[in-house]
Amino acid sequence: ALSTDDSTVMETLEDVDFIGYVQRRFEECRESISVEDKVRLAFGSFDNALYEFGEYRKEAARNRPQVYLLYRSDAWHNRSSMELIAPFSSLENMMEYLRRKKKEFRLTESDLEEFKNNRQTKGRDENYLYESDYLDVLPEQEPELPPKDDAFYDKVFTCGQSELSRRELESLPEPFDTYHVTDEEMEQIVYETEMETRDRLRLGKRKPIDFDNDRHSEIWWEEMEKAVVRHGVPYYEAE
């Protein structure tokens, strides 16, 4: 077997065509390389990989943005007495602010040291303290849902004189989002709308809902919207 010190090997390692060929073959085979082999190739050993990963996570935590909230409170640090003075993007900026306000806030150097080390001053009628937390990270955007076909939205559900489609719910002045509404739910919504409308109008079993009658129509729309809301169908969010 050739060693890395062999003259042929050394010459070949300087051959651009050979290097390109090796790169292409590596790309072709990379999916079949195990994680263990990748660890050994990239880090030399698992010990090195674990150490570097630990340092990487520490660095990521250090660099994660935080907000520092400076408060004024009473002598006992009661939460009910806490008054927010200002938010800061770093501890250093907050300490610099306190140094500039040192005279106004009647702070001594020992007060500042106490504050920096213990997050608060002590033994004063009026104390200062701070809280810190990581800023919220926006969640990843949800993938877009595949569109439904026209038949899904145009399908009409009927009960008595009541007829309703998802398309109608989507076309209201304050439209509902019917993407996840099943046929069974639509059937139940129409049934409840019919029954509640008839009950309010005291129509009995035989008299039909008269949609040419303004009062009948108004009550039907009210009961329909109530039924849709009861079934948890969401309105579209305002943009």
Short mmCIF file of C-alpha atoms in Angstrom, two decimals:
data_model
loop_
_atom_site.label_atom_id
_atom_site.label_comp_id
_atom_site.label_asym_id
_atom_site.label_seq_id
_atom_site.Cartn_x
_atom_site.Cartn_y
_atom_site.Cartn_z
CA ALA A 1 0.00 0.00 0.00
CA LEU A 2 1.22 3.48 -0.80
CA SER A 3 2.04 5.78 2.11
CA THR A 4 1.36 9.51 2.20
CA ASP A 5 5.12 10.06 1.89
CA ASP A 6 5.31 8.18 -1.41
CA SER A 7 6.37 10.44 -4.29
CA THR A 8 3.51 9.21 -6.50
CA VAL A 9 0.98 10.03 -3.78
CA MET A 10 2.49 13.47 -3.18
CA GLU A 11 2.40 14.30 -6.89
CA THR A 12 -1.17 13.04 -7.26
CA LEU A 13 -2.35 15.15 -4.31
CA GLU A 14 -1.32 18.21 -6.31
CA ASP A 15 -3.17 17.06 -9.43
CA VAL A 16 -6.26 19.27 -9.87
CA ASP A 17 -8.10 16.65 -11.94
CA PHE A 18 -7.49 13.98 -9.31
CA ILE A 19 -8.66 16.28 -6.51
CA GLY A 20 -11.82 17.13 -8.46
CA TYR A 21 -12.51 13.46 -9.09
CA VAL A 22 -12.11 12.64 -5.39
CA GLN A 23 -14.47 15.51 -4.47
CA ARG A 24 -17.13 14.25 -6.87
CA ARG A 25 -16.86 10.69 -5.59
CA PHE A 26 -17.06 11.94 -2.01
CA GLU A 27 -20.27 13.86 -2.77
CA GLU A 28 -21.73 10.73 -4.36
CA CYS A 29 -20.89 8.62 -1.30
CA ARG A 30 -21.54 11.15 1.49
CA GLU A 31 -25.05 9.83 2.26
CA SER A 32 -23.65 6.38 2.99
CA ILE A 33 -20.99 7.66 5.41
CA SER A 34 -22.04 6.90 9.00
CA VAL A 35 -22.23 9.59 11.68
CA GLU A 36 -19.44 7.81 13.55
CA ASP A 37 -17.13 8.11 10.52
CA LYS A 38 -18.11 11.75 10.04
CA VAL A 39 -17.25 12.44 13.70
CA ARG A 40 -13.84 10.84 13.35
CA LEU A 41 -13.20 12.69 10.08
CA ALA A 42 -14.29 16.12 11.36
CA PHE A 43 -13.09 15.99 14.98
CA GLY A 44 -10.58 13.16 15.23
CA SER A 45 -12.40 11.53 18.17
CA PHE A 46 -15.69 11.50 20.03
CA ASP A 47 -14.05 13.26 22.98
CA ASN A 48 -13.12 16.17 20.75
CA ALA A 49 -16.59 16.24 19.17
CA LEU A 50 -18.38 16.32 22.54
CA TYR A 51 -16.08 19.03 23.89
CA GLU A 52 -16.49 21.26 20.84
CA PHE A 53 -20.26 20.71 20.83
CA GLY A 54 -20.43 21.75 24.48
CA GLU A 55 -18.46 24.92 23.74
CA TYR A 56 -20.70 25.63 20.76
CA ARG A 57 -23.83 25.41 22.91
CA LYS A 58 -22.34 27.66 25.60
CA GLU A 59 -21.44 30.25 22.98
CA ALA A 60 -24.93 30.07 21.47
CA ALA A 61 -26.47 30.62 24.92
CA ARG A 62 -24.16 33.58 25.58
CA ASN A 63 -25.08 35.16 22.27
CA ARG A 64 -28.83 34.64 22.66
CA PRO A 65 -30.37 38.12 23.02
CA GLN A 66 -31.63 39.08 26.47
CA VAL A 67 -33.53 42.00 27.92
CA TYR A 68 -32.62 43.51 31.31
CA LEU A 69 -35.38 45.27 33.26
CA LEU A 70 -34.32 47.80 35.91
CA TYR A 71 -36.76 48.37 38.79
CA ARG A 72 -37.05 50.65 41.80
CA SER A 73 -38.59 49.08 44.93
CA ASP A 74 -39.08 49.59 48.65
CA ALA A 75 -36.74 48.47 51.43
CA TRP A 76 -38.11 44.91 51.40
CA HIS A 77 -38.16 44.39 47.64
CA ASN A 78 -41.91 43.81 47.66
CA ARG A 79 -43.13 43.05 44.15
CA SER A 80 -46.12 45.32 44.65
CA SER A 81 -43.74 48.24 45.11
CA MET A 82 -41.66 47.52 42.00
CA GLU A 83 -41.61 50.36 39.47
CA LEU A 84 -40.03 49.76 36.07
CA ILE A 85 -37.40 52.40 35.30
CA ALA A 86 -36.16 51.22 31.91
CA PRO A 87 -35.29 48.14 29.81
CA PHE A 88 -31.72 47.55 28.60
CA SER A 89 -30.17 45.32 25.96
CA SER A 90 -27.17 44.37 28.12
CA LEU A 91 -25.96 44.34 31.72
CA GLU A 92 -23.13 46.68 30.74
CA ASN A 93 -25.55 49.30 29.41
CA MET A 94 -27.63 49.08 32.56
CA MET A 95 -24.58 49.48 34.81
CA GLU A 96 -23.43 52.47 32.78
CA TYR A 97 -26.87 54.04 33.21
CA LEU A 98 -26.70 53.55 37.00
CA ARG A 99 -23.24 55.08 37.14
CA ARG A 100 -24.53 58.16 35.33
CA LYS A 101 -27.52 58.31 37.70
CA LYS A 102 -25.38 57.55 40.74
CA LYS A 103 -25.86 60.96 42.35
CA GLU A 104 -29.56 61.22 41.50
CA PHE A 105 -30.27 57.72 42.85
CA ARG A 106 -27.94 58.26 45.86
CA LEU A 107 -25.87 55.17 45.04
CA THR A 108 -22.41 54.42 46.41
CA GLU A 109 -19.72 52.30 44.75
CA SER A 110 -20.53 49.50 47.18
CA ASP A 111 -24.21 49.77 46.15
CA LEU A 112 -23.23 49.38 42.51
CA GLU A 113 -21.02 46.40 43.30
CA GLU A 114 -23.82 44.81 45.33
CA PHE A 115 -26.24 45.40 42.47
CA LYS A 116 -23.93 43.88 39.85
CA ASN A 117 -23.13 40.78 41.90
CA ASN A 118 -26.53 40.11 43.50
CA ARG A 119 -29.01 41.73 41.10
CA GLN A 120 -30.16 44.20 43.76
CA THR A 121 -29.17 46.78 46.34
CA LYS A 122 -29.84 46.19 50.04
CA GLY A 123 -30.30 48.08 53.27
CA ARG A 124 -31.82 51.19 51.72
CA ASP A 125 -35.22 52.83 52.06
CA GLU A 126 -35.37 52.75 48.26
CA ASN A 127 -33.70 49.84 46.52
CA TYR A 128 -32.88 48.95 42.93
CA LEU A 129 -33.03 45.52 41.35
CA TYR A 130 -33.15 43.95 37.91
CA GLU A 131 -34.60 40.94 36.17
CA SER A 132 -33.43 39.45 32.89
CA ASP A 133 -34.89 37.04 30.40
CA TYR A 134 -34.30 35.82 26.89
CA LEU A 135 -36.19 37.54 24.13
CA ASP A 136 -38.88 35.49 22.47
CA VAL A 137 -37.84 33.77 19.28
CA LEU A 138 -40.50 33.70 16.59
CA PRO A 139 -41.64 30.17 15.77
CA GLU A 140 -40.92 28.81 12.35
CA GLN A 141 -43.57 29.75 9.84
CA GLU A 142 -46.06 26.95 9.37
CA PRO A 143 -46.05 25.41 5.90
CA GLU A 144 -48.90 26.48 3.65
CA LEU A 145 -51.79 24.03 3.50
CA PRO A 146 -52.66 22.56 0.09
CA PRO A 147 -55.69 24.32 -1.44
CA LYS A 148 -59.13 22.65 -1.41
CA ASP A 149 -61.03 22.32 -4.68
CA ASP A 150 -64.20 24.26 -5.58
CA ALA A 151 -66.40 21.22 -4.91
CA PHE A 152 -65.33 21.30 -1.26
CA TYR A 153 -66.42 24.91 -0.81
CA ASP A 154 -69.51 24.80 -3.04
CA LYS A 155 -71.11 21.66 -1.57
CA VAL A 156 -74.55 22.59 -0.20
CA PHE A 157 -75.85 21.12 3.06
CA THR A 158 -79.62 21.13 3.64
CA CYS A 159 -82.05 20.71 6.51
CA GLY A 160 -85.65 21.80 6.04
CA GLN A 161 -85.59 25.26 4.46
CA SER A 162 -81.98 25.84 5.58
CA GLU A 163 -79.20 25.57 3.02
CA LEU A 164 -75.56 26.42 3.65
CA SER A 165 -72.18 25.92 1.98
CA ARG A 166 -68.66 26.61 3.11
CA ARG A 167 -68.43 29.17 0.31
CA GLU A 168 -71.21 31.21 1.94
CA LEU A 169 -69.40 31.14 5.29
CA GLU A 170 -66.20 32.24 3.57
CA SER A 171 -68.05 35.12 1.83
CA LEU A 172 -69.58 36.78 4.90
CA PRO A 173 -68.57 40.37 5.85
CA GLU A 174 -66.63 38.72 8.72
CA PRO A 175 -65.69 35.47 6.96
CA PHE A 176 -65.12 32.12 8.63
CA ASP A 177 -62.14 29.90 7.80
CA THR A 178 -63.79 26.62 6.81
CA TYR A 179 -60.67 24.76 5.64
CA HIS A 180 -60.87 22.20 8.46
CA VAL A 181 -64.69 21.97 8.74
CA THR A 182 -65.86 18.42 7.95
CA ASP A 183 -69.06 17.46 6.12
CA GLU A 184 -70.44 16.06 9.39
CA GLU A 185 -69.86 19.40 11.12
CA MET A 186 -71.53 21.29 8.27
CA GLU A 187 -74.56 18.98 8.49
CA GLN A 188 -74.79 19.58 12.24
CA ILE A 189 -74.46 23.36 11.80
CA VAL A 190 -77.31 23.45 9.27
CA TYR A 191 -79.48 21.21 11.48
CA GLU A 192 -78.92 23.40 14.56
CA THR A 193 -79.59 26.55 12.52
CA GLU A 194 -82.89 25.16 11.26
CA MET A 195 -84.04 23.94 14.68
CA GLU A 196 -83.03 27.06 16.64
CA THR A 197 -84.60 29.37 14.05
CA ARG A 198 -87.88 27.46 14.08
CA ASP A 199 -87.88 27.43 17.87
CA ARG A 200 -87.38 31.20 18.15
CA LEU A 201 -90.06 31.90 15.55
CA ARG A 202 -92.43 29.31 17.10
CA LEU A 203 -93.18 27.86 13.70
CA GLY A 204 -94.21 24.42 14.88
CA LYS A 205 -93.55 21.36 12.73
CA ARG A 206 -95.26 22.33 9.48
CA LYS A 207 -94.89 26.06 8.95
CA PRO A 208 -91.74 26.83 6.88
CA ILE A 209 -89.14 29.53 7.44
CA ASP A 210 -89.98 32.43 5.12
CA PHE A 211 -86.73 33.96 3.90
CA ASP A 212 -88.67 36.79 2.23
CA ASN A 213 -89.74 37.84 5.72
CA ASP A 214 -87.08 40.17 7.14
CA ARG A 215 -87.55 38.93 10.70
CA HIS A 216 -87.30 35.27 9.66
CA SER A 217 -84.19 36.00 7.62
CA GLU A 218 -82.52 38.04 10.39
CA ILE A 219 -83.10 35.35 13.02
CA TRP A 220 -81.87 32.62 10.65
CA TRP A 221 -78.56 34.45 10.07
CA GLU A 222 -78.14 35.04 13.81
CA GLU A 223 -78.70 31.37 14.63
CA MET A 224 -76.47 30.24 11.79
CA GLU A 225 -73.55 32.34 13.08
CA LYS A 226 -74.11 31.10 16.64
CA ALA A 227 -74.05 27.49 15.43
CA VAL A 228 -70.84 28.02 13.46
CA VAL A 229 -69.15 29.61 16.48
CA ARG A 230 -70.35 26.81 18.78
CA HIS A 231 -68.59 24.31 16.55
CA GLY A 232 -65.32 26.20 16.94
CA VAL A 233 -65.01 27.40 13.36
CA PRO A 234 -62.54 30.31 13.45
CA TYR A 235 -62.91 33.67 11.82
CA TYR A 236 -60.14 34.72 9.45
CA GLU A 237 -57.54 36.75 11.31
CA ALA A 238 -57.42 40.42 10.37
CA GLU A 239 -54.27 41.22 8.38
#
